[in-house]
Coordinates of C-alpha atoms in Angstrom, one line a residue:
M1 CA 25.6 74.9 13.7
L2 CA 26.0 75.0 17.5
L3 CA 25.3 71.7 19.3
R4 CA 22.7 73.3 21.5
T5 CA 20.9 74.6 18.4
I6 CA 21.0 71.1 16.8
V7 CA 19.5 69.6 20.0
R8 CA 16.8 72.3 20.2
V9 CA 15.6 71.9 16.6
S10 CA 16.1 68.1 16.3
S11 CA 13.2 65.9 15.6
G12 CA 14.5 63.5 18.2
T13 CA 14.2 66.2 20.9
R14 CA 10.6 67.0 19.9
L15 CA 9.6 63.4 19.6
L16 CA 11.1 62.2 22.9
P17 CA 8.2 63.3 25.2
F18 CA 5.7 61.5 23.1
L19 CA 7.8 58.4 22.8
A20 CA 8.4 58.2 26.6
G21 CA 4.7 58.8 27.3
F22 CA 3.8 56.0 24.9
I23 CA 6.1 53.6 26.6
V24 CA 5.1 54.5 30.1
I25 CA 1.4 54.6 29.4
A26 CA 0.7 52.2 26.5
L27 CA 3.3 49.6 27.1
S28 CA 3.5 49.5 30.9
D29 CA 1.1 46.5 31.2
N30 CA 3.2 44.5 28.7
L31 CA 6.4 45.5 30.3
S32 CA 5.1 44.7 33.8
E33 CA 3.3 41.4 33.1
W34 CA 5.9 39.0 32.0
G35 CA 9.1 39.8 34.0
T36 CA 10.5 37.3 36.5
P37 CA 10.5 38.9 39.9
H38 CA 14.0 39.8 41.4
Y39 CA 15.8 38.8 38.1
W40 CA 17.7 41.6 36.3
L41 CA 18.2 39.5 33.2
S42 CA 14.5 39.0 32.8
A43 CA 13.8 42.7 33.4
T44 CA 16.3 43.6 30.7
G45 CA 15.0 41.1 28.3
T46 CA 11.4 42.2 28.9
A47 CA 12.3 45.8 28.2
S48 CA 13.5 44.9 24.7
L49 CA 9.8 44.6 23.8
A50 CA 10.0 48.4 23.3
L51 CA 12.5 48.0 20.5
S52 CA 9.5 47.4 18.1
F53 CA 8.4 50.9 18.8
V54 CA 11.6 52.8 19.6
G55 CA 13.4 51.5 16.5
P56 CA 10.7 52.9 14.1
A57 CA 10.7 56.2 16.0
C58 CA 14.5 56.5 15.5
A59 CA 14.1 55.5 11.8
G60 CA 11.4 58.1 11.2
A61 CA 13.3 60.8 13.0
G62 CA 16.5 59.8 11.1
A63 CA 14.5 60.1 7.8
W64 CA 13.3 63.6 8.8
E65 CA 16.9 64.7 9.5
G66 CA 18.1 63.3 6.2
S67 CA 15.3 65.1 4.3
R68 CA 16.3 68.4 6.0
L69 CA 19.7 68.0 4.4
R70 CA 18.1 67.1 1.1
R71 CA 15.9 70.2 1.1
A72 CA 18.9 72.4 2.0
R73 CA 20.9 70.8 -0.9
I74 CA 23.9 70.4 1.4
S75 CA 25.5 67.8 -0.9
E76 CA 25.6 70.4 -3.8
Q77 CA 27.7 72.8 -1.8
N78 CA 31.4 72.7 -1.1
A79 CA 31.6 71.1 2.3
V80 CA 34.7 71.1 4.5
R81 CA 33.5 68.1 6.4
S82 CA 32.7 64.6 5.2
P83 CA 29.1 63.5 4.8
L84 CA 29.4 61.3 7.9
A85 CA 30.8 64.1 9.9
I86 CA 27.8 66.3 8.8
A87 CA 25.3 63.5 9.7
F88 CA 26.8 62.6 13.1
P89 CA 25.7 65.7 15.1
L90 CA 22.2 65.6 13.4
L91 CA 21.6 62.0 14.3
L92 CA 23.1 62.1 17.8
P93 CA 19.9 63.6 19.4
V94 CA 17.9 60.9 17.6
F95 CA 20.0 58.1 19.0
V96 CA 19.8 59.7 22.5
M97 CA 16.0 59.8 22.1
G98 CA 16.1 56.0 21.4
V99 CA 18.4 55.3 24.4
A100 CA 16.0 57.4 26.6
G101 CA 13.0 55.5 25.3
M102 CA 14.7 52.1 26.0
T103 CA 15.8 53.4 29.5
A104 CA 12.1 54.3 30.2
A105 CA 11.1 50.7 29.2
L106 CA 13.8 49.2 31.4
L107 CA 12.8 51.3 34.4
V108 CA 9.2 50.2 34.0
S109 CA 10.1 46.5 33.7
A110 CA 12.7 46.7 36.5
A111 CA 10.2 48.4 38.9
A112 CA 7.5 45.8 38.1
A113 CA 10.0 42.9 38.7
D114 CA 11.3 44.6 42.0
V115 CA 14.8 43.7 41.0
G116 CA 16.5 45.7 43.8
F117 CA 20.2 46.6 43.5
G118 CA 22.1 45.3 40.5
M119 CA 22.6 46.1 36.9
P120 CA 20.9 45.2 33.6
N121 CA 22.5 42.7 31.2
P122 CA 25.2 44.6 29.3
G123 CA 25.0 42.3 26.3
I124 CA 21.3 43.1 25.7
L125 CA 22.0 46.8 26.2
A126 CA 24.8 46.7 23.6
V127 CA 22.6 44.9 21.1
E128 CA 19.8 47.4 21.6
A129 CA 22.2 50.3 21.0
V130 CA 23.4 48.6 17.7
L131 CA 19.8 48.1 16.5
L132 CA 18.8 51.7 17.4
T133 CA 21.8 52.9 15.5
A134 CA 20.9 50.7 12.5
N135 CA 17.4 52.1 12.4
T136 CA 18.6 55.7 12.7
L137 CA 21.1 55.3 9.9
V138 CA 18.8 53.5 7.5
G139 CA 16.1 56.2 8.1
F140 CA 18.7 58.9 7.3
V141 CA 19.7 57.2 4.1
L142 CA 16.1 57.1 2.9
G143 CA 15.5 60.6 4.0
R144 CA 18.4 61.7 1.7
L145 CA 16.7 60.0 -1.2
W146 CA 13.0 60.9 -0.9
A147 CA 10.9 63.9 0.1
P148 CA 9.9 63.9 3.8
I149 CA 6.2 63.4 2.9
V150 CA 7.3 60.0 1.5
A151 CA 10.4 59.1 3.5
V152 CA 9.1 59.5 7.0
P153 CA 5.9 57.5 6.8
V154 CA 7.5 54.8 4.6
T155 CA 10.4 54.5 7.0
L156 CA 8.2 54.3 10.0
V157 CA 6.0 51.6 8.6
A158 CA 8.9 49.6 7.1
S159 CA 10.9 49.8 10.3
F160 CA 7.9 48.7 12.4
V161 CA 7.4 45.7 10.1
A162 CA 11.1 44.8 10.2
N163 CA 11.3 45.1 14.0
A164 CA 7.9 43.7 15.1
Y165 CA 6.7 41.2 12.6
P166 CA 9.5 38.6 12.6
V167 CA 8.4 37.4 16.0
S168 CA 5.2 36.1 14.4
W169 CA 6.8 34.3 11.5
S170 CA 7.1 30.6 11.4
I171 CA 10.8 30.9 10.4
V172 CA 12.0 31.1 13.9
W173 CA 15.6 32.2 13.4
I174 CA 14.7 35.4 11.6
R175 CA 13.4 37.0 14.9
H176 CA 16.8 36.8 16.4
L177 CA 18.3 39.1 13.7
V178 CA 16.3 42.0 15.2
G179 CA 16.5 40.9 18.8
G180 CA 12.9 39.7 18.7
G181 CA 13.4 36.8 21.0
L182 CA 15.1 38.7 23.8
Q183 CA 11.8 39.8 25.3
D184 CA 11.0 36.1 26.2
C185 CA 14.1 35.8 28.4
C186 CA 14.1 34.5 31.1
V187 CA 12.4 32.6 33.9
L188 CA 14.3 31.9 37.1
D189 CA 15.9 28.6 36.0
Q190 CA 17.0 30.0 32.6
S191 CA 19.9 32.1 31.3
L192 CA 20.4 33.9 28.0
D193 CA 21.8 32.1 25.0
G194 CA 24.7 34.3 24.0
W195 CA 24.3 33.4 20.3
A196 CA 21.1 35.4 20.2
L197 CA 23.2 38.5 21.0
V198 CA 25.8 37.5 18.4
S199 CA 23.1 37.1 15.8
A200 CA 21.4 40.5 16.4
G201 CA 24.8 42.2 16.8
A202 CA 26.2 40.8 13.6
F203 CA 23.1 41.8 11.6
G204 CA 22.8 45.2 13.2
T205 CA 26.5 45.9 12.6
G206 CA 26.2 44.9 9.0
V207 CA 23.2 47.3 8.5
C208 CA 25.1 50.1 10.2
L209 CA 28.2 49.7 8.1
S210 CA 26.2 49.4 4.9
A211 CA 24.3 52.6 5.7
A212 CA 27.5 54.4 6.7
V213 CA 29.0 53.6 3.3
L214 CA 25.9 54.9 1.5
I215 CA 26.0 58.1 3.6
Q216 CA 29.6 58.7 2.8
Y217 CA 29.7 57.9 -0.8
R218 CA 26.0 58.0 -1.8
K219 CA 25.1 56.6 -5.2
A220 CA 28.6 55.7 -6.5
A221 CA 28.6 52.2 -7.9
P222 CA 31.4 50.9 -5.8
A223 CA 29.7 52.2 -2.7
V224 CA 26.4 50.5 -3.6
V225 CA 28.3 47.2 -4.2
A226 CA 30.2 47.5 -0.9
A227 CA 27.0 48.4 1.0
A228 CA 25.2 45.4 -0.5
A229 CA 28.2 43.1 0.4
L230 CA 28.3 44.4 4.0
L231 CA 24.5 44.0 4.4
A232 CA 24.7 40.4 3.0
G233 CA 27.6 39.6 5.3
G234 CA 25.8 40.9 8.3
F235 CA 22.7 38.9 7.4
A236 CA 24.7 35.8 6.8
G237 CA 26.6 36.1 10.1
G238 CA 23.4 36.7 12.0
A239 CA 21.6 33.8 10.3
A240 CA 24.5 31.4 11.0
S241 CA 24.6 32.5 14.6
A242 CA 20.9 31.9 15.1
H243 CA 20.8 28.6 13.2
G244 CA 19.2 25.9 15.2
M245 CA 18.1 28.2 18.0
G246 CA 14.5 27.9 19.3
A247 CA 12.0 30.7 19.6
D248 CA 13.2 31.6 23.1
P249 CA 17.0 32.2 23.2
V250 CA 17.5 30.6 26.6
T251 CA 19.7 27.9 28.2
S252 CA 19.5 26.2 31.5
R253 CA 20.8 28.3 34.3
P254 CA 23.9 26.8 36.1
A255 CA 23.0 25.0 39.3
G256 CA 25.8 26.9 41.0
D257 CA 23.7 30.1 40.7
L258 CA 20.9 28.8 42.9
V259 CA 20.8 29.9 46.5
C260 CA 18.6 28.5 49.3
D261 CA 17.3 31.3 51.5
H262 CA 15.7 29.0 54.2
G263 CA 18.1 26.2 54.9

């Protein structure tokens, strides 16, 4: 299938206007209220609030794309490409939808903070990309297993719970696995604790690798064992990185960063 055809019929393409509208209209107050003025790090962290909604959108769209392959019985045919090679072009528009949604959130928070010239924190952007990929791949895996009438709503709800609810749990370190603490970074005298990025990156990478193994090898017993091991390794790495971290993943900002504007 031609790439332009994939983009035209993709669920990510059709869902993008609604997702962008939801972020700009429904989340604009939240994205504008808590950012520290003139501080790019704070604007980037505040924008990560949208992950709780963009991640489920990617998961649901990924489930729909997986269910399309299931209905077409692609796996029962003699394919010349690997399952991952087949999945990649289908999921690329979904991932781009997620990136566009997070970009809209960043633009709203940056405009509210009046950050001026500069650039967002690349570490937070990288973690967001990993988590969006993880949501997309997990949704695709579930879409290959279940009918769309089951896979899409279940994936949407499960992804929302996994992305949004850990922030409210009393076990503080769990929120850092899904980047839930990044939205509280940072006031002017604070900087980001890099271990929060390591925690979310490790867990997200483990989920991505686990889902990739299941996409490539499906229900083969060694693949299931390898996927479980990768998921457990990502969870353990993320938990160890977040151990002892408070609810807000921040550290004191170096005094050398302070500048006096008026003598």
